[in-house]
Amino acid sequence: MLEQRIAQVSDTPVICALVNAAYRGETSRAGWTTEADLLTGVRTSERTIQALIESEHACILLGEEAGGVVSACICLERHAESPETVHLGMIAVSPLLQNRGYGKTMIVAAEKLAKAQWQVQKAEMMVISLREELIAFYQRLGYQPTGVIVPFPQQPDMWQAQVENMQLNILQKVL
């Protein structure tokens, strides 16, 4: 059973470690969501996570196993230019705990929270276009490609692309 709660600033180091372990580096290879062959470096920083937690337009939902062990997270952001839509990101499950339904549980909980808290009608996410198995997973949850594709952001102080011309597909779901 995975219990959810809203992250506090004191959770910042745990969230940062979880997200980076799930997406990048050798530890991420234990799960199926790794980007280790596509990007080196880190996915996020403690500074970024703390800013999201402190923002009135964002929150991070944590998934905890028995004993309060943080095993999953998801970030919800609402942007002023599209207040009817919540952006879901940093969807992470500890690599050794993947394939237990935790990702789906967190996405469904985030959708419910966003509807209740912000009365949004849509949820969207950006996924690296090369991640076909991940896109297929999100499609099974009702997310569909919008046809909008944007360049992968360059942030050399955090990560370095190992593949040229990477792009992000924007997926969206009506809630």
PDB file of N, CA, C and O in Angstrom, residues 141-170:
ATOM      1  N   LEU A 141      -2.858   4.977 -19.595  1.00  0.00           N
ATOM      2  CA  LEU A 141      -3.508   5.740 -18.526  1.00  0.00           C
ATOM      3  C   LEU A 141      -4.384   6.870 -19.074  1.00  0.00           C
ATOM      4  O   LEU A 141      -4.910   7.673 -18.305  1.00  0.00           O
ATOM      5  N   GLY A 142      -4.507   6.948 -20.396  1.00  0.00           N
ATOM      6  CA  GLY A 142      -5.396   7.932 -21.012  1.00  0.00           C
ATOM      7  C   GLY A 142      -4.724   9.161 -21.584  1.00  0.00           C
ATOM      8  O   GLY A 142      -5.395  10.047 -22.104  1.00  0.00           O
ATOM      9  N   TYR A 143      -3.407   9.248 -21.518  1.00  0.00           N
ATOM     10  CA  TYR A 143      -2.684  10.399 -22.069  1.00  0.00           C
ATOM     11  C   TYR A 143      -2.447  10.174 -23.549  1.00  0.00           C
ATOM     12  O   TYR A 143      -2.034   9.087 -23.958  1.00  0.00           O
ATOM     13  N   GLN A 144      -2.710  11.204 -24.330  1.00  0.00           N
ATOM     14  CA  GLN A 144      -2.566  11.104 -25.779  1.00  0.00           C
ATOM     15  C   GLN A 144      -1.606  12.168 -26.296  1.00  0.00           C
ATOM     16  O   GLN A 144      -1.577  13.283 -25.764  1.00  0.00           O
ATOM     17  N   PRO A 145      -0.843  11.836 -27.338  1.00  0.00           N
ATOM     18  CA  PRO A 145       0.041  12.844 -27.936  1.00  0.00           C
ATOM     19  C   PRO A 145      -0.778  14.014 -28.472  1.00  0.00           C
ATOM     20  O   PRO A 145      -1.825  13.817 -29.081  1.00  0.00           O
ATOM     21  N   THR A 146      -0.302  15.224 -28.226  1.00  0.00           N
ATOM     22  CA  THR A 146      -0.997  16.420 -28.717  1.00  0.00           C
ATOM     23  C   THR A 146      -0.522  16.794 -30.119  1.00  0.00           C
ATOM     24  O   THR A 146      -1.130  17.642 -30.758  1.00  0.00           O
ATOM     25  N   GLY A 147       0.570  16.181 -30.560  1.00  0.00           N
ATOM     26  CA  GLY A 147       1.177  16.560 -31.828  1.00  0.00           C
ATOM     27  C   GLY A 147       2.216  17.650 -31.655  1.00  0.00           C
ATOM     28  O   GLY A 147       2.922  18.001 -32.583  1.00  0.00           O
ATOM     29  N   VAL A 148       2.309  18.199 -30.443  1.00  0.00           N
ATOM     30  CA  VAL A 148       3.299  19.234 -30.158  1.00  0.00           C
ATOM     31  C   VAL A 148       4.586  18.552 -29.703  1.00  0.00           C
ATOM     32  O   VAL A 148       4.581  17.753 -28.762  1.00  0.00           O
ATOM     33  N   ILE A 149       5.656  18.869 -30.386  1.00  0.00           N
ATOM     34  CA  ILE A 149       6.972  18.330 -30.062  1.00  0.00           C
ATOM     35  C   ILE A 149       7.910  19.514 -29.899  1.00  0.00           C
ATOM     36  O   ILE A 149       7.936  20.414 -30.735  1.00  0.00           O
ATOM     37  N   VAL A 150       8.651  19.531 -28.788  1.00  0.00           N
ATOM     38  CA  VAL A 150       9.559  20.641 -28.505  1.00  0.00           C
ATOM     39  C   VAL A 150      10.976  20.092 -28.324  1.00  0.00           C
ATOM     40  O   VAL A 150      11.155  18.936 -27.955  1.00  0.00           O
ATOM     41  N   PRO A 151      11.975  20.915 -28.584  1.00  0.00           N
ATOM     42  CA  PRO A 151      13.362  20.464 -28.373  1.00  0.00           C
ATOM     43  C   PRO A 151      13.620  20.160 -26.903  1.00  0.00           C
ATOM     44  O   PRO A 151      13.058  20.805 -26.020  1.00  0.00           O
ATOM     45  N   PHE A 152      14.468  19.167 -26.650  1.00  0.00           N
ATOM     46  CA  PHE A 152      14.855  18.862 -25.284  1.00  0.00           C
ATOM     47  C   PHE A 152      15.683  20.029 -24.756  1.00  0.00           C
ATOM     48  O   PHE A 152      16.560  20.528 -25.448  1.00  0.00           O
ATOM     49  N   PRO A 153      15.416  20.473 -23.536  1.00  0.00           N
ATOM     50  CA  PRO A 153      16.135  21.644 -23.015  1.00  0.00           C
ATOM     51  C   PRO A 153      17.623  21.364 -22.797  1.00  0.00           C
ATOM     52  O   PRO A 153      18.002  20.279 -22.369  1.00  0.00           O
ATOM     53  N   GLN A 154      18.417  22.360 -23.083  1.00  0.00           N
ATOM     54  CA  GLN A 154      19.858  22.279 -22.837  1.00  0.00           C
ATOM     55  C   GLN A 154      20.130  22.872 -21.460  1.00  0.00           C
ATOM     56  O   GLN A 154      19.736  23.991 -21.183  1.00  0.00           O
ATOM     57  N   GLN A 155      20.766  22.109 -20.618  1.00  0.00           N
ATOM     58  CA  GLN A 155      21.147  22.592 -19.302  1.00  0.00           C
ATOM     59  C   GLN A 155      22.457  21.910 -18.918  1.00  0.00           C
ATOM     60  O   GLN A 155      22.492  21.021 -18.072  1.00  0.00           O
ATOM     61  N   PRO A 156      23.559  22.314 -19.563  1.00  0.00           N
ATOM     62  CA  PRO A 156      24.831  21.605 -19.414  1.00  0.00           C
ATOM     63  C   PRO A 156      25.380  21.560 -17.994  1.00  0.00           C
ATOM     64  O   PRO A 156      26.178  20.683 -17.679  1.00  0.00           O
ATOM     65  N   ASP A 157      24.951  22.463 -17.120  1.00  0.00           N
ATOM     66  CA  ASP A 157      25.402  22.393 -15.735  1.00  0.00           C
ATOM     67  C   ASP A 157      24.716  21.258 -14.967  1.00  0.00           C
ATOM     68  O   ASP A 157      25.171  20.875 -13.893  1.00  0.00           O
ATOM     69  N   MET A 158      23.636  20.703 -15.537  1.00  0.00           N
ATOM     70  CA  MET A 158      22.906  19.611 -14.888  1.00  0.00           C
ATOM     71  C   MET A 158      23.048  18.292 -15.655  1.00  0.00           C
ATOM     72  O   MET A 158      23.294  17.263 -15.057  1.00  0.00           O
ATOM     73  N   TRP A 159      22.821  18.340 -16.979  1.00  0.00           N
ATOM     74  CA  TRP A 159      22.862  17.115 -17.770  1.00  0.00           C
ATOM     75  C   TRP A 159      23.471  17.367 -19.140  1.00  0.00           C
ATOM     76  O   TRP A 159      23.533  18.500 -19.614  1.00  0.00           O
ATOM     77  N   GLN A 160      23.891  16.271 -19.747  1.00  0.00           N
ATOM     78  CA  GLN A 160      24.454  16.310 -21.085  1.00  0.00           C
ATOM     79  C   GLN A 160      23.768  15.218 -21.916  1.00  0.00           C
ATOM     80  O   GLN A 160      23.766  14.043 -21.530  1.00  0.00           O
ATOM     81  N   ALA A 161      23.198  15.620 -23.036  1.00  0.00           N
ATOM     82  CA  ALA A 161      22.536  14.668 -23.926  1.00  0.00           C
ATOM     83  C   ALA A 161      23.570  13.765 -24.580  1.00  0.00           C
ATOM     84  O   ALA A 161      24.643  14.217 -24.978  1.00  0.00           O
ATOM     85  N   GLN A 162      23.237  12.499 -24.676  1.00  0.00           N
ATOM     86  CA  GLN A 162      24.098  11.519 -25.332  1.00  0.00           C
ATOM     87  C   GLN A 162      23.577  11.168 -26.718  1.00  0.00           C
ATOM     88  O   GLN A 162      24.174  10.373 -27.423  1.00  0.00           O
ATOM     89  N   VAL A 163      22.440  11.756 -27.074  1.00  0.00           N
ATOM     90  CA  VAL A 163      21.784  11.530 -28.353  1.00  0.00           C
ATOM     91  C   VAL A 163      21.503  12.894 -28.959  1.00  0.00           C
ATOM     92  O   VAL A 163      21.052  13.800 -28.261  1.00  0.00           O
ATOM     93  N   GLU A 164      21.768  13.040 -30.236  1.00  0.00           N
ATOM     94  CA  GLU A 164      21.535  14.341 -30.878  1.00  0.00           C
ATOM     95  C   GLU A 164      20.058  14.557 -31.184  1.00  0.00           C
ATOM     96  O   GLU A 164      19.310  13.616 -31.421  1.00  0.00           O
ATOM     97  N   ASN A 165      19.671  15.829 -31.181  1.00  0.00           N
ATOM     98  CA  ASN A 165      18.324  16.265 -31.573  1.00  0.00           C
ATOM     99  C   ASN A 165      17.207  15.589 -30.773  1.00  0.00           C
ATOM    100  O   ASN A 165      16.179  15.237 -31.334  1.00  0.00           O
ATOM    101  N   MET A 166      17.423  15.406 -29.475  1.00  0.00           N
ATOM    102  CA  MET A 166      16.360  14.840 -28.648  1.00  0.00           C
ATOM    103  C   MET A 166      15.191  15.811 -28.584  1.00  0.00           C
ATOM    104  O   MET A 166      15.385  17.025 -28.570  1.00  0.00           O
ATOM    105  N   GLN A 167      13.994  15.229 -28.499  1.00  0.00           N
ATOM    106  CA  GLN A 167      12.781  16.039 -28.450  1.00  0.00           C
ATOM    107  C   GLN A 167      11.854  15.522 -27.354  1.00  0.00           C
ATOM    108  O   GLN A 167      11.964  14.385 -26.909  1.00  0.00           O
ATOM    109  N   LEU A 168      10.930  16.388 -26.964  1.00  0.00           N
ATOM    110  CA  LEU A 168       9.917  16.035 -25.980  1.00  0.00           C
ATOM    111  C   LEU A 168       8.547  16.031 -26.642  1.00  0.00           C
ATOM    112  O   LEU A 168       8.177  17.007 -27.318  1.00  0.00           O
ATOM    113  N   ASN A 169       7.808  14.951 -26.459  1.00  0.00           N
ATOM    114  CA  ASN A 169       6.407  14.882 -26.892  1.00  0.00           C
ATOM    115  C   ASN A 169       5.550  15.397 -25.752  1.00  0.00           C
ATOM    116  O   ASN A 169       5.756  15.008 -24.600  1.00  0.00           O
ATOM    117  N   ILE A 170       4.579  16.222 -26.068  1.00  0.00           N
ATOM    118  CA  ILE A 170       3.616  16.670 -25.057  1.00  0.00           C
ATOM    119  C   ILE A 170       2.394  15.766 -25.151  1.00  0.00           C
ATOM    120  O   ILE A 170       1.769  15.656 -26.206  1.00  0.00           O
TER     121      ILE A 170
END
